[in-house]
PDB file of C-alpha atoms in Angstrom:
ATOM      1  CA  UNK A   1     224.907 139.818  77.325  1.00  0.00           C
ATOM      2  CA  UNK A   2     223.544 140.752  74.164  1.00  0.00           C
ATOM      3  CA  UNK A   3     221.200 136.864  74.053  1.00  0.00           C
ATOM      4  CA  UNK A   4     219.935 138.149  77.299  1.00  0.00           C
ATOM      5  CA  UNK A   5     219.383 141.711  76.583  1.00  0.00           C
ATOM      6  CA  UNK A   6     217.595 140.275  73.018  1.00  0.00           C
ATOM      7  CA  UNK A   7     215.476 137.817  75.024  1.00  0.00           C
ATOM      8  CA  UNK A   8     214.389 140.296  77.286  1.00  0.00           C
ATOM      9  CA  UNK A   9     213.096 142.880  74.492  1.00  0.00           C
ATOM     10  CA  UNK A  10     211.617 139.737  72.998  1.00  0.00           C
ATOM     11  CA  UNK A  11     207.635 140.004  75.409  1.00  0.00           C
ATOM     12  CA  UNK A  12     205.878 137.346  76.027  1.00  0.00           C
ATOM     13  CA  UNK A  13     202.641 136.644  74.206  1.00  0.00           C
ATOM     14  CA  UNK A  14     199.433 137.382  75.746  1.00  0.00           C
ATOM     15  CA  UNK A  15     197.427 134.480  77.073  1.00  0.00           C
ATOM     16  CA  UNK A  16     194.982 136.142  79.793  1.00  0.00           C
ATOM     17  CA  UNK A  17     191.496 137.311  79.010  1.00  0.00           C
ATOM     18  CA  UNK A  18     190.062 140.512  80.643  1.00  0.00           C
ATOM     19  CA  UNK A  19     186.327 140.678  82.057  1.00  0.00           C
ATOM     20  CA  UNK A  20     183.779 142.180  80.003  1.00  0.00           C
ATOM     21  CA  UNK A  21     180.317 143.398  79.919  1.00  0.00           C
ATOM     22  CA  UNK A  22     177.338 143.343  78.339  1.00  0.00           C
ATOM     23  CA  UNK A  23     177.863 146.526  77.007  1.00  0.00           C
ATOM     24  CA  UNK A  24     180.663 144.935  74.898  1.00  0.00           C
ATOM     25  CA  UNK A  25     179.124 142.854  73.129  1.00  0.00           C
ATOM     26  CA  UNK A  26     177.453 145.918  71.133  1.00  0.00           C
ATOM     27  CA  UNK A  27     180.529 146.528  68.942  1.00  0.00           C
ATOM     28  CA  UNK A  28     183.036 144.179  67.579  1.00  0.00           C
ATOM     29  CA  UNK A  29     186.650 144.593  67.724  1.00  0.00           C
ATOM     30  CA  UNK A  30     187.926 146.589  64.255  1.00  0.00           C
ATOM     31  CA  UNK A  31     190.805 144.627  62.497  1.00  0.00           C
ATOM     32  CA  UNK A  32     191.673 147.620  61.118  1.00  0.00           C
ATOM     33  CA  UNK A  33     191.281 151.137  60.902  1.00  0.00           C
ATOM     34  CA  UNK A  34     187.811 153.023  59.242  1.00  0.00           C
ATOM     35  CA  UNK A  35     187.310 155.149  56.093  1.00  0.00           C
ATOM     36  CA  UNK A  36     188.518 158.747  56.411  1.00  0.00           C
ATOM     37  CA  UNK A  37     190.773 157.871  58.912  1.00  0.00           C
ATOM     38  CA  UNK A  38     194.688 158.541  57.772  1.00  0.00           C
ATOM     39  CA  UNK A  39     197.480 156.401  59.237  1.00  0.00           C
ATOM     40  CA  UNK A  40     200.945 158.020  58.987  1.00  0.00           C
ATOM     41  CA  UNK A  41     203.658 156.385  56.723  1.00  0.00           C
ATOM     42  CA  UNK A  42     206.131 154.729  59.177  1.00  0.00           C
ATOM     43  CA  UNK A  43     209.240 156.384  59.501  1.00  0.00           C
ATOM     44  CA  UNK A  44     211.075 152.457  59.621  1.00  0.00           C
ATOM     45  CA  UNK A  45     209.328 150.889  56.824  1.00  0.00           C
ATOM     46  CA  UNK A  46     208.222 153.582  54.533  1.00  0.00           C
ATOM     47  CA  UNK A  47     204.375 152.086  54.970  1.00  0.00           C
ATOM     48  CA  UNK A  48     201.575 153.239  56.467  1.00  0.00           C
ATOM     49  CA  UNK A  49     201.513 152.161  60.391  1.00  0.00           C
ATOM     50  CA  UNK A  50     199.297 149.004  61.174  1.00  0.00           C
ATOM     51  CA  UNK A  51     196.821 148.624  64.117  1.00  0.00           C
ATOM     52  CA  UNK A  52     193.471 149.067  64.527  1.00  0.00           C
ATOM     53  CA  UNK A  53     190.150 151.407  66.223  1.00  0.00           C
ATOM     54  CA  UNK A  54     187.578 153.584  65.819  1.00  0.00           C
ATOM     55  CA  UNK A  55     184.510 152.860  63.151  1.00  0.00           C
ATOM     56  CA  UNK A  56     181.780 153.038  65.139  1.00  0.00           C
ATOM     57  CA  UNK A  57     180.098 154.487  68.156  1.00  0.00           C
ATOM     58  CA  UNK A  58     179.677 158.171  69.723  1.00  0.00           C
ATOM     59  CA  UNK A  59     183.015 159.946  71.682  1.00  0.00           C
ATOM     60  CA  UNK A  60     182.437 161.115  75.188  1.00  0.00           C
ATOM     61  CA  UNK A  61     186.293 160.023  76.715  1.00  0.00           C
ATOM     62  CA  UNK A  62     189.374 161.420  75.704  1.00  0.00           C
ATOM     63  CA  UNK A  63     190.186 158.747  72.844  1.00  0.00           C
ATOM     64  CA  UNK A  64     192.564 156.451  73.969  1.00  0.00           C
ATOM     65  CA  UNK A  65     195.796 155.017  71.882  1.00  0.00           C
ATOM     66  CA  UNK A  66     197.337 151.950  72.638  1.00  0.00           C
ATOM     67  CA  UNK A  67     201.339 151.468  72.138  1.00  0.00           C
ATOM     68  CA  UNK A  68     203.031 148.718  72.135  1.00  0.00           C
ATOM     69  CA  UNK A  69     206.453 147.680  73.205  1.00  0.00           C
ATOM     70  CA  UNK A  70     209.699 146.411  71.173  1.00  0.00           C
ATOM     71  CA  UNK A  71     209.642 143.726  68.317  1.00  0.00           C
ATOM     72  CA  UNK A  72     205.648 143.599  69.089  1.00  0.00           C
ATOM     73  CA  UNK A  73     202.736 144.968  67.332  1.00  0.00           C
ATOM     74  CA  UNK A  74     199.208 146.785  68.015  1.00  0.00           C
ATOM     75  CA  UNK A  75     197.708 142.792  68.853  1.00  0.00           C
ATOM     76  CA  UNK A  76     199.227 143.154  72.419  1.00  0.00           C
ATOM     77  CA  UNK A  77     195.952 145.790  73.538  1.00  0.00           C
ATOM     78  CA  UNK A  78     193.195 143.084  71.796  1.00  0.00           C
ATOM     79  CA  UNK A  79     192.220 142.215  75.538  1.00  0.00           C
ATOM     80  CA  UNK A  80     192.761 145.838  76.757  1.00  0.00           C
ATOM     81  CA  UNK A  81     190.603 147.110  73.783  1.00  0.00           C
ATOM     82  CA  UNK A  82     187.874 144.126  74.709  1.00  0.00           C
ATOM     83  CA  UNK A  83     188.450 145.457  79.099  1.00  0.00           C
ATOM     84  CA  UNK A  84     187.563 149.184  77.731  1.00  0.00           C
ATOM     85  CA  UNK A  85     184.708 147.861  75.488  1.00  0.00           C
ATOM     86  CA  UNK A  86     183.260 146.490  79.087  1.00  0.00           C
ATOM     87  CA  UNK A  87     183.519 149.323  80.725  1.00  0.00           C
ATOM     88  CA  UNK A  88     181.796 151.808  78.332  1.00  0.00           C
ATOM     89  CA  UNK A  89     183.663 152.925  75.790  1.00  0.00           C
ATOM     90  CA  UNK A  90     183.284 152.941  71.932  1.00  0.00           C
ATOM     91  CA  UNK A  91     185.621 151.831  69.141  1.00  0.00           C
ATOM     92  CA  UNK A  92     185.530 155.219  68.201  1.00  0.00           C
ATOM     93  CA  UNK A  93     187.082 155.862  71.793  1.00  0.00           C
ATOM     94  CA  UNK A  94     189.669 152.990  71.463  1.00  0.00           C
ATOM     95  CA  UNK A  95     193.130 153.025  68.662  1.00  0.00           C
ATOM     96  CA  UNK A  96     195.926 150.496  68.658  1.00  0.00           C
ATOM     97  CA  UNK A  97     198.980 151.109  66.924  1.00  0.00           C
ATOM     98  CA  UNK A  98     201.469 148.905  65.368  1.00  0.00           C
ATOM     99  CA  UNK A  99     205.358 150.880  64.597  1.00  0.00           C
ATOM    100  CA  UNK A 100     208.076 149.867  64.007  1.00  0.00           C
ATOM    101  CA  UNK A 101     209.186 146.646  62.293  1.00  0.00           C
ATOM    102  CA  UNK A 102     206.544 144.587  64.002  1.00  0.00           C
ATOM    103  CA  UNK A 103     208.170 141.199  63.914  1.00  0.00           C
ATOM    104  CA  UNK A 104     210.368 139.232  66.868  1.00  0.00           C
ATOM    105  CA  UNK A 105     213.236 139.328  64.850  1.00  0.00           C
ATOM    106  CA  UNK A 106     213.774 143.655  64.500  1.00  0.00           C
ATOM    107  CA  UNK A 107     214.766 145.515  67.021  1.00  0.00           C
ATOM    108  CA  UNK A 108     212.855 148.699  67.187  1.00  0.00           C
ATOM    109  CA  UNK A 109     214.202 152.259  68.927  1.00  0.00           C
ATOM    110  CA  UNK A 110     212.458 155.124  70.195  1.00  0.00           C
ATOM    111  CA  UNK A 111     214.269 158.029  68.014  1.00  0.00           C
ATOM    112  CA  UNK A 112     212.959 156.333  64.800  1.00  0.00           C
ATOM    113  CA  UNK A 113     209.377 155.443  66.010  1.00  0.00           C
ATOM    114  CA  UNK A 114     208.735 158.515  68.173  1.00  0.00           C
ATOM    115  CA  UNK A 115     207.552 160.181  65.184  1.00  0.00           C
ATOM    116  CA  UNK A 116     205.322 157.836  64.230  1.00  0.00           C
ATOM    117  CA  UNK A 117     203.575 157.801  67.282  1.00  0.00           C
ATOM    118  CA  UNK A 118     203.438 161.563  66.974  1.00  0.00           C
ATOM    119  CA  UNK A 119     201.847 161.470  63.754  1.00  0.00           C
ATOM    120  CA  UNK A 120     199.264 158.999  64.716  1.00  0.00           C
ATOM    121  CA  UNK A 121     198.450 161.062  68.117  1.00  0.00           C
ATOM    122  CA  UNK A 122     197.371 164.075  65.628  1.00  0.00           C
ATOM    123  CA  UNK A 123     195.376 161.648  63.342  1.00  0.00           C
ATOM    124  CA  UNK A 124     193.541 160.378  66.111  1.00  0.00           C
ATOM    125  CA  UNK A 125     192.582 163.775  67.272  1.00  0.00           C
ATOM    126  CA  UNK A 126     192.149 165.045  63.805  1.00  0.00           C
ATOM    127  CA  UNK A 127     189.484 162.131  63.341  1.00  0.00           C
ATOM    128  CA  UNK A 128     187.784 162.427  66.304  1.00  0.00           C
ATOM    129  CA  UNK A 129     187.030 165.992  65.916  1.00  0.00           C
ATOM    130  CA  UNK A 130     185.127 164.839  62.905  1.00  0.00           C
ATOM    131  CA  UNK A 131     182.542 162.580  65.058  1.00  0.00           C
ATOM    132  CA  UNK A 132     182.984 165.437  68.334  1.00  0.00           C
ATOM    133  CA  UNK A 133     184.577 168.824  67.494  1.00  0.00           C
ATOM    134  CA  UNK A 134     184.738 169.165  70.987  1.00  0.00           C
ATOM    135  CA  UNK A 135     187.511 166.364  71.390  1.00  0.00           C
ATOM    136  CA  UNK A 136     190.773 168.279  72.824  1.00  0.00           C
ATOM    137  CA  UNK A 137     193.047 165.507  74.052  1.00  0.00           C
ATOM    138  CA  UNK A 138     194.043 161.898  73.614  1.00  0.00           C
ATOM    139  CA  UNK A 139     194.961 159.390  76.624  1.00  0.00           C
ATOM    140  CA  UNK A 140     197.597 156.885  75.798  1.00  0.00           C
ATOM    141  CA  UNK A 141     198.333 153.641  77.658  1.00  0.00           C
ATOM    142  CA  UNK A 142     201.973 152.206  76.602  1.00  0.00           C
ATOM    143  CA  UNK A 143     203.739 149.416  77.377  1.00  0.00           C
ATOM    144  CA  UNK A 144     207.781 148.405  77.445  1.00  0.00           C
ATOM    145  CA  UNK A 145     209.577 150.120  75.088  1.00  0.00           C
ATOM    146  CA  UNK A 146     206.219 152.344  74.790  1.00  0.00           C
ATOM    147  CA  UNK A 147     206.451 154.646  77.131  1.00  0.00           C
ATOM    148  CA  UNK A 148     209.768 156.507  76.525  1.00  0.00           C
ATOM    149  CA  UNK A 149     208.949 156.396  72.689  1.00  0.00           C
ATOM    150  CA  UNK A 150     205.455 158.467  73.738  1.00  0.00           C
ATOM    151  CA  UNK A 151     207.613 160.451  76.318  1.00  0.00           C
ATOM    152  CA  UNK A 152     209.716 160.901  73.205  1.00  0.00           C
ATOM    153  CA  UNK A 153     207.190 161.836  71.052  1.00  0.00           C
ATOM    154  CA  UNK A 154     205.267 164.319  73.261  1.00  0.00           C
ATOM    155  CA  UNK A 155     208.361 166.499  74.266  1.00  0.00           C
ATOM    156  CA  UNK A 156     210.036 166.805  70.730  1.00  0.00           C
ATOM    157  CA  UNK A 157     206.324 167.715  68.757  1.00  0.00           C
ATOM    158  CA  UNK A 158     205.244 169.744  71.761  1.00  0.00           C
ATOM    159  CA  UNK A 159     201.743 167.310  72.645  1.00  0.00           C
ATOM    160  CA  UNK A 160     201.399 168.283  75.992  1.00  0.00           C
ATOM    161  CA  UNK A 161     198.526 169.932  75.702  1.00  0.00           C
ATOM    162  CA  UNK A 162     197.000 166.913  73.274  1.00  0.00           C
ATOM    163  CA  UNK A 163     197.821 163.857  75.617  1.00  0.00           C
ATOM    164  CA  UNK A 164     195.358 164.206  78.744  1.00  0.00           C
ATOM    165  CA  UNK A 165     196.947 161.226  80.913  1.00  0.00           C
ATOM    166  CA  UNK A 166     199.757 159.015  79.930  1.00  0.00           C
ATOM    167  CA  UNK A 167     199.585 155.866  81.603  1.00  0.00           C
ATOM    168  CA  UNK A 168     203.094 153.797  81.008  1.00  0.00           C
ATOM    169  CA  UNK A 169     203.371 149.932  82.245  1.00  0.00           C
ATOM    170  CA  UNK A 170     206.900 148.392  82.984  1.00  0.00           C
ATOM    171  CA  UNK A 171     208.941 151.554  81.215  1.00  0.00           C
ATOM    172  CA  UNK A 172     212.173 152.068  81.225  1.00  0.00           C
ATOM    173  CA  UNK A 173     212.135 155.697  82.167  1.00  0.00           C
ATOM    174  CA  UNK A 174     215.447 155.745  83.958  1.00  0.00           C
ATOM    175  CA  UNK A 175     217.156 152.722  82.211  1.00  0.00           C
ATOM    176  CA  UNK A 176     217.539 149.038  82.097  1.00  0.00           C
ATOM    177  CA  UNK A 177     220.183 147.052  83.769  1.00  0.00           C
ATOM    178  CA  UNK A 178     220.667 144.685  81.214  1.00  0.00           C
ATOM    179  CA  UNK A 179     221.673 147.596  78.598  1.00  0.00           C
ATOM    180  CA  UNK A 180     224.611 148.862  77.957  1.00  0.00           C
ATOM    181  CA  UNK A 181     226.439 151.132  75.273  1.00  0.00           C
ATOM    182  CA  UNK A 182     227.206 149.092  72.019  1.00  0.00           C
ATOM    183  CA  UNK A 183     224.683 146.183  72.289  1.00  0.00           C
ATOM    184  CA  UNK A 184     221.844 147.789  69.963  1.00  0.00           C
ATOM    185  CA  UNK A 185     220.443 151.041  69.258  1.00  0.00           C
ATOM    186  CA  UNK A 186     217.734 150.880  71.838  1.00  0.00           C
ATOM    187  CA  UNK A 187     220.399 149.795  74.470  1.00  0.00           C
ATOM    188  CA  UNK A 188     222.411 152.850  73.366  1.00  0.00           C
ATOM    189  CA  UNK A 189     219.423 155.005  74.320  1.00  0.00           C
ATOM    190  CA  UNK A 190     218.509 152.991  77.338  1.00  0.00           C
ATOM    191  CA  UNK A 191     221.229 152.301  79.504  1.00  0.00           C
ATOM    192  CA  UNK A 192     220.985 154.105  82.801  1.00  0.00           C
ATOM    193  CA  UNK A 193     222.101 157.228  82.675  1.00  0.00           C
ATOM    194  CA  UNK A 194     222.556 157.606  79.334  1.00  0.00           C
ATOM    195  CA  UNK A 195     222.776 160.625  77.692  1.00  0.00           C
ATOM    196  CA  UNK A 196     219.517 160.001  75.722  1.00  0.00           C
ATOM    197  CA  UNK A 197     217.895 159.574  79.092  1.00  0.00           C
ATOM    198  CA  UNK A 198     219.092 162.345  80.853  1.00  0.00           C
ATOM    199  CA  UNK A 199     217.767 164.707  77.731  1.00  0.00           C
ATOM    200  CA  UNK A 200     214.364 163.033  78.325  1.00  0.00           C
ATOM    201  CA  UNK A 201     214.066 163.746  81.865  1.00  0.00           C
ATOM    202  CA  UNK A 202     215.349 167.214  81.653  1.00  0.00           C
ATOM    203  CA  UNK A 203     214.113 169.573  83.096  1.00  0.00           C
ATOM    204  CA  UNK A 204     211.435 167.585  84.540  1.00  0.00           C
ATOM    205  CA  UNK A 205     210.175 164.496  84.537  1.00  0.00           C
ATOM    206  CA  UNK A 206     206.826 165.048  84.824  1.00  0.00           C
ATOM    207  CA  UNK A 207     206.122 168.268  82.153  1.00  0.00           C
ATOM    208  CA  UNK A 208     202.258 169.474  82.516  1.00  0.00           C
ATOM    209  CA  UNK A 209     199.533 169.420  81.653  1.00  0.00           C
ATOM    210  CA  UNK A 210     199.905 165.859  80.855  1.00  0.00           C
ATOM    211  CA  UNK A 211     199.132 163.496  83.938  1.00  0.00           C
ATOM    212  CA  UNK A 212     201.820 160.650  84.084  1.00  0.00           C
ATOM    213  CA  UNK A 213     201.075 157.388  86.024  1.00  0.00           C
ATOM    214  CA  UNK A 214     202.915 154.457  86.104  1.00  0.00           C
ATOM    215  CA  UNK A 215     202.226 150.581  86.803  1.00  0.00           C
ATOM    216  CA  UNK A 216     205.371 148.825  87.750  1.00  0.00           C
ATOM    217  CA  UNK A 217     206.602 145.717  89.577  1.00  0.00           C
ATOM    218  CA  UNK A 218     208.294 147.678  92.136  1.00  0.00           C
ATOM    219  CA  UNK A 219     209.771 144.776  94.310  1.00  0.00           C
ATOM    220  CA  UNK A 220     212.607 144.257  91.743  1.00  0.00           C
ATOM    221  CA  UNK A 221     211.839 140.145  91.669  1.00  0.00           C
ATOM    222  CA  UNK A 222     209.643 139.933  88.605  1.00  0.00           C
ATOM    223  CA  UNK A 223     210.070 142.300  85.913  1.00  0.00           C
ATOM    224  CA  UNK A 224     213.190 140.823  84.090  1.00  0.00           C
ATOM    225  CA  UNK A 225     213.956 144.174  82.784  1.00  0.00           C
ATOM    226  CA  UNK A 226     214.246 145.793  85.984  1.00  0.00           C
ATOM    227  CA  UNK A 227     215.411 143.182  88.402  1.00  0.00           C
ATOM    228  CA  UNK A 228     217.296 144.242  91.455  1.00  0.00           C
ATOM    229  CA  UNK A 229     217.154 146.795  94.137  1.00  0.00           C
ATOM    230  CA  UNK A 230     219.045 149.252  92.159  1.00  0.00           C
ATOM    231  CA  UNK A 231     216.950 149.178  89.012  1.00  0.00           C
ATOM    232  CA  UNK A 232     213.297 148.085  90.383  1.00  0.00           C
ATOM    233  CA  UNK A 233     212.048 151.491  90.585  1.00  0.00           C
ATOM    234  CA  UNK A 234     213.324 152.358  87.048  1.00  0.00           C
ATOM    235  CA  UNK A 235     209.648 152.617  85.697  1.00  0.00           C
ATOM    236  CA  UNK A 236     208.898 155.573  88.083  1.00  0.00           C
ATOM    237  CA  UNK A 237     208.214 158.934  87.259  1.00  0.00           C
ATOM    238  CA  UNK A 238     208.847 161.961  89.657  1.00  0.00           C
ATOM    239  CA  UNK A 239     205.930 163.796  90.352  1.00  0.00           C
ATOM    240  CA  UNK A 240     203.665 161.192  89.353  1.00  0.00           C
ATOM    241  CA  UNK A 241     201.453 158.632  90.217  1.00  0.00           C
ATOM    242  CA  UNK A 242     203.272 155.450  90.388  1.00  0.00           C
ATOM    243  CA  UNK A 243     201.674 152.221  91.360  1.00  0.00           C
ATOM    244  CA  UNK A 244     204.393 148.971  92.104  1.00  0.00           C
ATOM    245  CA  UNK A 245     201.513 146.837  91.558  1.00  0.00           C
ATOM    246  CA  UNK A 246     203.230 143.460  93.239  1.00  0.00           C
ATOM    247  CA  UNK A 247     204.024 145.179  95.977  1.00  0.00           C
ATOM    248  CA  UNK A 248     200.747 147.015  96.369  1.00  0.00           C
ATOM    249  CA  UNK A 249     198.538 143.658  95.738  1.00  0.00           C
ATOM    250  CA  UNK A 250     201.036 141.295  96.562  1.00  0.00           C
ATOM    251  CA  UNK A 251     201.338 139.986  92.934  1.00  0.00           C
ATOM    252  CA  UNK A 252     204.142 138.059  91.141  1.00  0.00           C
ATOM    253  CA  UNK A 253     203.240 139.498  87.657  1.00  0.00           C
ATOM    254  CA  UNK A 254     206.234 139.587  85.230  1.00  0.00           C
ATOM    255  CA  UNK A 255     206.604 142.467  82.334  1.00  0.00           C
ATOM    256  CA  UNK A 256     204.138 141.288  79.800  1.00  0.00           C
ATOM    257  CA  UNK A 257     201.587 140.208  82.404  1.00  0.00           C
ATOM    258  CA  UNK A 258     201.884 143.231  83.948  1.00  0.00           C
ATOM    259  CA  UNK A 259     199.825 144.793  80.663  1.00  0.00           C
ATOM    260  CA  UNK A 260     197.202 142.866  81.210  1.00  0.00           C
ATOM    261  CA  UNK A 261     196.630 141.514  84.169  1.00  0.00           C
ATOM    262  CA  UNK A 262     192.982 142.386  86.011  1.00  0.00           C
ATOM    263  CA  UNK A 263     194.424 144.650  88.924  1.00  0.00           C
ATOM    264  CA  UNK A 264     196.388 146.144  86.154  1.00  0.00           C
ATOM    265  CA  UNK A 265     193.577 147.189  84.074  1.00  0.00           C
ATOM    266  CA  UNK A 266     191.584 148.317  87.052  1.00  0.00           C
ATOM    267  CA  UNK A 267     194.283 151.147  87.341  1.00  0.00           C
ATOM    268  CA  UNK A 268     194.141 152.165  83.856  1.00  0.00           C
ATOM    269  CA  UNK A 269     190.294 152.077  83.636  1.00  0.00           C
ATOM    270  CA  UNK A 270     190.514 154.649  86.905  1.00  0.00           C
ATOM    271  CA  UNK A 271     193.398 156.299  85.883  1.00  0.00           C
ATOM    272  CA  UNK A 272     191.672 157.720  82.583  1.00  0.00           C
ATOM    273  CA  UNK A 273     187.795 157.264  83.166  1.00  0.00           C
ATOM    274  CA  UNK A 274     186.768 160.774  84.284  1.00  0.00           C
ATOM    275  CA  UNK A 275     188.470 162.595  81.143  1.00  0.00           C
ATOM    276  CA  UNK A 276     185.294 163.072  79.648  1.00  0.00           C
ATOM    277  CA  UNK A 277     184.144 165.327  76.383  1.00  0.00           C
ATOM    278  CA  UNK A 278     181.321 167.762  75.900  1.00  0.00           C
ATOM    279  CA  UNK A 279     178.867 166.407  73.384  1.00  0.00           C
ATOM    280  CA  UNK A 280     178.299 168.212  70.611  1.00  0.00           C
ATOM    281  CA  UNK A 281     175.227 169.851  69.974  1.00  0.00           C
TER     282      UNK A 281
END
């Protein structure tokens, strides 16, 4: 059990490149983050967090962050940030972030990186003000472990109002199969119904203004973390918008894929493209 549950949290590297534009090719992918911008000191490793964004370019979308899931790093959203390039936005629009331990060999939790995640949501914001006061809200795209660390983050610093649309891809919102008590401390938070769980989704799932979406597998066949009729829907937030992409495009996409794949992208490119920012005068 605990080989398999370690495998699973263990994602798959990414190997598929996403379609860009023209427009693209104006800016070139940061490898790390500009002058004047902060990063938080990780609450794991006593460093600053890694990842990259911003630098250059004008802000007229809600700035999105990228966050990655379990024993991976900020390099997972290098194709995502390259997609987003193509379809408009800036650098300064665009933040990856690395938590955690970073490394295939450390298992990360979301009680000891939600904070970090927090901190770097009001950096972002704090920075972007600086280029557009009239920045109000970050998106945020996450991934695996990702999304209940952001859900995490947003309910216990109060962000609602500072994350426009969360968009979460193959989360484990209500629990994974393969987890149960006493295998690891993410396991411990992750099992379904957990107690950790059940505080997250209390008293609603869905708490406003934030939009939530979700991109899942949904057919319970392809997704190694949420195989199985009983755990396939897992990912799914009530009162959102959740899209079981196989099902929907008749796809065989597994977890990591899932991230990246074109039809994928689509939905986070429409999912987030009309929160939009005054320019400043």
């Amino acid at each position: 059990m605990k080989t398999i549950v370690y495998t699973l949290l263990l994602a798959l590297c990414l190997t598929l490149a996403a379609p860009m534009t023209a427009f693209a090719d104006e800016y070139k992918i940061p490898d790390a983050f500009p002058a004047g911008f902060n990063p938080p000191v990780d609450v794991t490793r006593g460093e600053k967090v890694g990842g990259f964004g911003g630098g250059a370019g004008s802000i007229a979308h809600n700035p999105i962050i990228f966050v990655h899931g379990n024993t991976r790093s900020a390099k997972d959203f290098i194709k995502t940030f390259q997609y987003f390039l193509g379809k408009g936005y800036t650098p300064n629009e665009l933040w990856a972030v690395s938590y955690g331990h970073n490394n295939s060999t450390m298992i990360d939790s979301n009680d000891e990186n939600a904070p970090d995640v927090a901190a770097f949501i009001e950096e972002v914001l704090r920075y972007a003000k600086t280029i557009n006061p009239n920045v109000k809200q970050v998106d945020v795209i996450s991934h695996s472990l990702g999304p209940t660390i952001v859900r995490k983050a947003i309910k216990s610093y109060k962000l609602e109002d500072k994350v426009g649309t969360h968009v979460m891809i193959a989360g484990a919102n209500h629990g994974m199969e393969l987890c149960a008590p006493g295998i690891n401390t993410v396991c411990d938070e992750l099992y379904p119904g957990s107690p950790w769980l059940e505080d997250l989704n209390s008293p609603v799932e869905n708490p406003g203004p934030t939009k939530h979406v979700t991109i899942y597998d949904g057919t319970g066949k392809y997704d190694v973390a949420f195989n199985g009729d009983r755990i396939k829907d897992s990912p799914i937030i009530k009162g959102g918008t959740n899209y079981p992409l196989n099902m929907m495009k008749k796809l065989s996409v597994d977890h990591d894929e899932l991230r990246y794949h074109p039809a994928s992208l689509e939905l986070q490119w429409q999912s987030v493209k009309d929160n939009l920012v005054a320019q400043s005068k």
